[in-house]
Amino acid sequence: QVQLVESGGGLVEAGGSLRLSCAASGRTFTLYRVGWFRQAPGKEREFVAAINWSGSTSYYSPSVKGRFTISRDNAKNTVYLEMNSLSPEDTAVYYCAGRIITTTEYDYWGQGTQVTVSS
């Protein structure tokens, strides 16, 4: 079992930045990859970025590549999502998700944190 808790969401003006945090606890040794997803009102959930729990391999949605940076602090069991050059299109609830080594799907999900970008 893994617990994920997101934080850092809020209101920001277009062009601004926010850093989201995803704190993992529990059986974190089973994690293979941690990702960020987002869901805007009336829209389906979409992938944003992911990073392997071990190593530095990362993945980005084309819509955020070059603007967002995912990173990990292993000592704190925390994954970060640095979001820069934000636009209103980035407004959504952002979720942290964990994938264990024996699956290809994300097994654990946080409660989400709201990010609102004003124009």
Coordinates of C-alpha atoms in Angstrom, one line a residue:
Q1 CA 0.0 0.0 0.0
V2 CA 1.2 3.4 -0.9
Q3 CA -0.3 6.7 0.1
L4 CA 0.2 9.8 -2.0
V5 CA -0.6 13.4 -0.9
E6 CA -0.4 16.3 -3.2
S7 CA 0.1 19.9 -2.2
G8 CA 1.1 23.2 -3.7
G9 CA -1.9 24.0 -5.8
G10 CA -3.4 27.5 -5.9
L11 CA -4.3 30.5 -8.0
V12 CA -1.7 32.0 -10.3
E13 CA -1.7 34.5 -13.1
A14 CA -0.9 33.5 -16.7
G15 CA 2.8 33.3 -17.2
G16 CA 3.4 32.5 -13.5
S17 CA 4.8 29.4 -11.9
L18 CA 3.8 26.9 -9.3
R19 CA 5.5 23.9 -7.7
L20 CA 3.4 20.9 -6.8
S21 CA 4.5 18.3 -4.3
C22 CA 3.6 14.7 -4.0
A23 CA 4.6 13.1 -0.8
A24 CA 4.6 9.3 -0.8
S25 CA 4.4 7.0 2.2
G26 CA 3.8 3.4 3.1
R27 CA 5.3 0.7 0.9
T28 CA 7.2 3.1 -1.3
F29 CA 9.8 0.4 -2.1
T30 CA 7.2 -1.1 -4.4
L31 CA 7.0 2.0 -6.6
Y32 CA 8.3 1.9 -10.1
R33 CA 7.1 5.2 -11.4
V34 CA 5.3 8.3 -10.1
G35 CA 3.3 10.5 -12.5
W36 CA 1.2 13.6 -12.6
F37 CA -2.2 13.7 -14.2
R38 CA -4.7 16.5 -14.5
Q39 CA -8.4 16.8 -15.1
A40 CA -10.2 19.9 -16.1
P41 CA -14.0 20.3 -15.6
G42 CA -15.9 18.3 -18.2
K43 CA -12.7 16.8 -19.6
E44 CA -11.1 13.4 -19.3
R45 CA -8.0 12.9 -17.1
E46 CA -4.8 13.4 -19.1
F47 CA -1.2 12.5 -18.5
V48 CA 1.2 15.4 -17.6
A49 CA 4.5 13.9 -16.6
A50 CA 6.2 11.0 -14.9
I51 CA 9.5 10.0 -13.3
N52 CA 10.9 6.7 -12.4
W53 CA 11.2 6.1 -8.7
S54 CA 14.8 4.9 -9.2
G55 CA 17.0 6.9 -11.6
S56 CA 16.2 10.1 -13.5
T57 CA 14.2 8.9 -16.5
S58 CA 11.3 11.2 -17.0
Y59 CA 8.4 11.6 -19.4
Y60 CA 6.3 14.6 -20.5
S61 CA 3.1 15.3 -22.3
P62 CA 3.9 17.4 -25.4
S63 CA 1.6 20.0 -24.1
V64 CA 3.8 20.7 -21.1
K65 CA 7.3 19.7 -22.3
G66 CA 9.7 22.6 -22.0
R67 CA 7.4 24.3 -19.4
F68 CA 7.1 21.7 -16.7
T69 CA 9.8 19.8 -14.9
I70 CA 9.3 16.7 -12.8
S71 CA 11.8 15.8 -10.2
R72 CA 12.3 13.6 -7.2
D73 CA 13.8 13.9 -3.7
N74 CA 14.3 10.3 -2.6
A75 CA 15.3 11.3 0.9
K76 CA 11.9 13.0 1.4
N77 CA 10.0 10.4 -0.7
T78 CA 8.6 13.4 -2.6
V79 CA 8.0 14.1 -6.3
Y80 CA 7.7 17.6 -7.5
L81 CA 6.2 19.2 -10.5
E82 CA 7.6 22.6 -11.3
M83 CA 5.2 24.4 -13.6
N84 CA 6.3 27.5 -15.5
S85 CA 4.8 29.7 -18.1
L86 CA 1.3 28.7 -17.0
S87 CA -1.7 29.5 -19.1
P88 CA -5.4 29.2 -18.4
E89 CA -5.4 25.9 -20.4
D90 CA -3.4 24.4 -17.5
T91 CA -6.2 25.0 -15.1
A92 CA -7.2 21.6 -13.7
V93 CA -7.1 19.4 -10.7
Y94 CA -3.7 17.8 -10.6
Y95 CA -3.3 14.3 -9.3
C96 CA -0.2 12.4 -8.3
A97 CA -0.2 8.7 -9.1
G98 CA 2.0 5.8 -8.3
R99 CA 2.7 2.7 -10.4
I100 CA 4.2 -0.4 -8.9
I101 CA 6.8 -2.6 -10.5
T102 CA 4.5 -5.4 -11.4
T103 CA 1.9 -3.4 -13.3
T104 CA 1.6 -1.1 -16.3
E105 CA -1.2 0.9 -14.8
Y106 CA -1.1 3.5 -12.0
D107 CA -2.3 1.8 -8.8
Y108 CA -2.3 4.6 -6.3
W109 CA -3.7 8.1 -6.5
G110 CA -3.7 11.2 -4.4
Q111 CA -6.7 13.3 -3.6
G112 CA -5.7 16.0 -6.1
T113 CA -4.8 19.7 -5.8
Q114 CA -6.5 22.5 -7.7
V115 CA -4.5 24.7 -10.0
T116 CA -6.2 27.7 -11.4
V117 CA -4.5 30.0 -13.9
S118 CA -6.1 33.3 -14.5
S119 CA -5.8 35.3 -17.8

